[in-house]
GROMACS .gro file of C-alpha atoms in nm:
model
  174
    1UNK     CA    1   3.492  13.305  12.056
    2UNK     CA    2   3.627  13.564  11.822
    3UNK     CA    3   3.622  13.875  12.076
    4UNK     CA    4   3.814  13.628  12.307
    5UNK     CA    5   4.070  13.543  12.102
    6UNK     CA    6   4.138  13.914  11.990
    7UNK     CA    7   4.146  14.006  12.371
    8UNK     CA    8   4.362  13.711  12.429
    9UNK     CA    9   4.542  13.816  12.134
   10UNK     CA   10   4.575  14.180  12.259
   11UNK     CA   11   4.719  14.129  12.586
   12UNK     CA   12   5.004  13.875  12.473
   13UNK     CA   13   5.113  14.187  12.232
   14UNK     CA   14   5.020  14.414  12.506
   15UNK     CA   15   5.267  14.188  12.684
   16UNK     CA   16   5.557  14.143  12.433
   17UNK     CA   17   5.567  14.471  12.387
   18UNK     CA   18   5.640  14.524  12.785
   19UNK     CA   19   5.890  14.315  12.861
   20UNK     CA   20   6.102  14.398  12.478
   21UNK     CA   21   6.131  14.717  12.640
   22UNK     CA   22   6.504  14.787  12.755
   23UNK     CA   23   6.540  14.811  13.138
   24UNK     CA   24   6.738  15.051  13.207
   25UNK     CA   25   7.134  14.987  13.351
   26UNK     CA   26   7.179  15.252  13.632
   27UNK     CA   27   7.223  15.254  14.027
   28UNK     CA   28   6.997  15.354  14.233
   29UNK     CA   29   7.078  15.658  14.455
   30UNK     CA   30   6.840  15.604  14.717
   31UNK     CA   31   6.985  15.251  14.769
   32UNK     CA   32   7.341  15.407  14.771
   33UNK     CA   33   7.295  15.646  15.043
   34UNK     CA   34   7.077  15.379  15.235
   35UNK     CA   35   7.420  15.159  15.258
   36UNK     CA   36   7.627  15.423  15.353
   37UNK     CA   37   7.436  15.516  15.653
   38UNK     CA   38   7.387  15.150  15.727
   39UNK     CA   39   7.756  15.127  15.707
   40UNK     CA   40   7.811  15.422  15.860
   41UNK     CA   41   7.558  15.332  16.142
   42UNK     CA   42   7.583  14.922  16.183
   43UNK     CA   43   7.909  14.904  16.368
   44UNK     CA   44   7.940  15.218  16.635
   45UNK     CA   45   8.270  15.405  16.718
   46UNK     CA   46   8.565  15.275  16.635
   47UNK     CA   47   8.685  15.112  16.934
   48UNK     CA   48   8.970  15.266  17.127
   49UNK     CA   49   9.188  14.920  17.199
   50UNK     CA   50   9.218  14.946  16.802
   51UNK     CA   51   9.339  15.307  16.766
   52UNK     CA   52   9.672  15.182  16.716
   53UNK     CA   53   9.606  14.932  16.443
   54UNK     CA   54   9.409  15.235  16.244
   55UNK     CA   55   9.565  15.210  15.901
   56UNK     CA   56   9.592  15.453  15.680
   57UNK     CA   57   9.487  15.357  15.304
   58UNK     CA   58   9.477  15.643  14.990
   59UNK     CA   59   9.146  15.619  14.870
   60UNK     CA   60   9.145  15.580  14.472
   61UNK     CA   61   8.960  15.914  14.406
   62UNK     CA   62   9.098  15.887  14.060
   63UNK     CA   63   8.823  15.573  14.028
   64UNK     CA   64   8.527  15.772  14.078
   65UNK     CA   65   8.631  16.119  13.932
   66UNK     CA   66   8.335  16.260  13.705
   67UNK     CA   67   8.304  16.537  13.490
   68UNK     CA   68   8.056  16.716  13.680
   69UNK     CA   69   7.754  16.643  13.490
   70UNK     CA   70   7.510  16.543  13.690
   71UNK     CA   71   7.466  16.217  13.515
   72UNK     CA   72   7.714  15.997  13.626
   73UNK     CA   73   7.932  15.856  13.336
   74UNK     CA   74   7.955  15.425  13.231
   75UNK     CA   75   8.318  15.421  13.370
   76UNK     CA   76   8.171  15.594  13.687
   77UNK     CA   77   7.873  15.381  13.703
   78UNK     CA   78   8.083  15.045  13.602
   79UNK     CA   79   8.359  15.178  13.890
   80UNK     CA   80   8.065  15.185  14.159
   81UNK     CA   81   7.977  14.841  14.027
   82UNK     CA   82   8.297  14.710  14.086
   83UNK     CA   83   8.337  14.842  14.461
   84UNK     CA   84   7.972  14.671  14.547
   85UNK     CA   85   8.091  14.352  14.433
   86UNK     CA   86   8.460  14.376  14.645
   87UNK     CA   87   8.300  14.525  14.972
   88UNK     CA   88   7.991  14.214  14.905
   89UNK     CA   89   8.305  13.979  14.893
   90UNK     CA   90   8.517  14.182  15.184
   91UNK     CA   91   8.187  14.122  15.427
   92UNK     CA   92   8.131  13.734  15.275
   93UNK     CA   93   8.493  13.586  15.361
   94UNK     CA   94   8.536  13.672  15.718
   95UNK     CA   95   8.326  13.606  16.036
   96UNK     CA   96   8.127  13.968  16.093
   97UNK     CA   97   8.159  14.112  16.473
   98UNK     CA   98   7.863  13.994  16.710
   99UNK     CA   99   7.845  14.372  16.850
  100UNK     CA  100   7.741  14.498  16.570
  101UNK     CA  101   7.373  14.570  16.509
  102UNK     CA  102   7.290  14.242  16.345
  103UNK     CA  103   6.959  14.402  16.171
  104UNK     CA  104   7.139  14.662  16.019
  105UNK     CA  105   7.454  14.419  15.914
  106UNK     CA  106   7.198  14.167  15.689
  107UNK     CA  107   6.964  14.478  15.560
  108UNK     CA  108   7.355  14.622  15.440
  109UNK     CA  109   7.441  14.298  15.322
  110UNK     CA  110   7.117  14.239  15.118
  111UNK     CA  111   7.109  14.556  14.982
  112UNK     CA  112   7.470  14.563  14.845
  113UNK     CA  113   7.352  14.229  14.714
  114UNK     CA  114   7.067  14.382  14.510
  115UNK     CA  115   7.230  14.638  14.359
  116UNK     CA  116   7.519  14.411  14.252
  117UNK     CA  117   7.225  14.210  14.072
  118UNK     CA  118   7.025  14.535  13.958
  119UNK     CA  119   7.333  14.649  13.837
  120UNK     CA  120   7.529  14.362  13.667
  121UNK     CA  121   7.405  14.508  13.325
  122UNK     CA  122   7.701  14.728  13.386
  123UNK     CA  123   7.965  14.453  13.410
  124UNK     CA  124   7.923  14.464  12.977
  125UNK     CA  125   7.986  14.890  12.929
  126UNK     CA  126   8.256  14.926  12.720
  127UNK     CA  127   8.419  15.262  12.801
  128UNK     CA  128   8.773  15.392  12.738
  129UNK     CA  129   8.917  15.455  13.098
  130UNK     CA  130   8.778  15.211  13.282
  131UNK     CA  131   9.061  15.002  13.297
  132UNK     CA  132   9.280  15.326  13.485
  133UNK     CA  133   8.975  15.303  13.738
  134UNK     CA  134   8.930  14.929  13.768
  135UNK     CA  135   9.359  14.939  13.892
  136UNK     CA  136   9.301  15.186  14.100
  137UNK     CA  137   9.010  14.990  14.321
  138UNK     CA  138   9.181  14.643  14.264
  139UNK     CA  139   9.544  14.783  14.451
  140UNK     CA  140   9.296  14.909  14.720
  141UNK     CA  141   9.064  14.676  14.819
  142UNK     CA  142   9.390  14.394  14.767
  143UNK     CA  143   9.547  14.599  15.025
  144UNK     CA  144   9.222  14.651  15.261
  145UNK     CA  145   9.226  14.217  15.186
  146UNK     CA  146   9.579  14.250  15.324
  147UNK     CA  147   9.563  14.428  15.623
  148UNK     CA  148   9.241  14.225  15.709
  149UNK     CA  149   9.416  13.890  15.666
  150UNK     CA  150   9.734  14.036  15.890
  151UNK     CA  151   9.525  14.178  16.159
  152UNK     CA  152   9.371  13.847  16.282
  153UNK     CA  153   9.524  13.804  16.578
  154UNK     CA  154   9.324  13.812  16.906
  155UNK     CA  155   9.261  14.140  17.033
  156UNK     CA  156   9.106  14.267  16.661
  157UNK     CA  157   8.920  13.923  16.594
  158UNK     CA  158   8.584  14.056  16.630
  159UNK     CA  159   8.684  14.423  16.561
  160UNK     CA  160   8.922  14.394  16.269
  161UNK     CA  161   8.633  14.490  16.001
  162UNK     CA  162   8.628  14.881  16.137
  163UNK     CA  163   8.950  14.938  15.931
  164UNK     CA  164   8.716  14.820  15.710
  165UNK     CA  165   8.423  15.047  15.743
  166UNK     CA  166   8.638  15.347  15.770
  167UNK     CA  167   8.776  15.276  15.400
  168UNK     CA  168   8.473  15.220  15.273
  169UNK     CA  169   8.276  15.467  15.428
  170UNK     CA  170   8.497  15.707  15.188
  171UNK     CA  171   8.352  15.485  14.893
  172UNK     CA  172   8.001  15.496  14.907
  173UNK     CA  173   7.901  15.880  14.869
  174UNK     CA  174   8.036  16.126  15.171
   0.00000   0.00000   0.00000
């Protein structure tokens, strides 16, 4: 009885002592380049009838700038947070194109998904600059919002979101 309750006894500390270890708060890279291809890959060429709705958006590079270390900084980390969470909301409000490679489109979707979960640890960084960053990506993905919600009209209904992926394929790692 007494050599089960000390093994008992060891593997609850065993235990405690596991899971009151801090996980650590950081993005996967893997993951990251996995959505950009997917991105990249999920909706084909742009199509040609939408040439002239092509709209051209400065990308916020001010948002992601690092120092060149190669660990990426909170603000930069917190930044890339940020931009999962708009482009999950971007790809949750509209109806997605039926052309596009609907495999890809829900593996994307999930995986932006779990590294917004992974990831929210990073909502609570406190860093100094953020807030310069966190302007920059609001005016841009309110205007990719914009030009989404004015292009709705027939001939871009089902191909409106490749203004999107071009913008965003600038965001997640070239």
């Amino acid at each position: 009885m007494a050599i089960q309750t000390i093994t008992w006894m060891s593997a609850f500390l065993c235990l405690a002592q596991v899971f009151s270890m801090p996980m650590p708060c950081q993005l996967q890279g893997q993951l990251v380049r996995t959505t950009h291809n997917l991105l990249r890959d999920m909706g084909g060429h742009f199509p040609l009838e939408c040439l002239q709705e092509n709209v051209f958006m400065a990308f916020p590079a001010t948002s992601f700038a690092t120092s060149g270390a190669p660990q990426l900084s909170s603000s930069a980390a917190k930044a890339i947070y940020e931009t999962l969470k708009n482009i999950d909301t971007l790809f949750g409000t509209d109806e997605l194109p039926t052309m596009w490679d609907q495999q890809k489109l829900e593996y994307f979707q999930n995986i932006i998904y779990r590294q917004i979960e992974e990831s929210e640890c990073m909502s609570s960084v406190d860093t100094s600059d953020y807030p310069i960053r966190a302007e920059g990506l609001k005016t841009y993905f309110g205007n990719i919002a914009a030009v989404l919600k004015e292009k709705v009209g027939y001939r871009l209904k089902t191909n409106r979101h490749f203004v999107l992926i071009i913008s965003l394929h600038r965001i997640i790692l070239p």
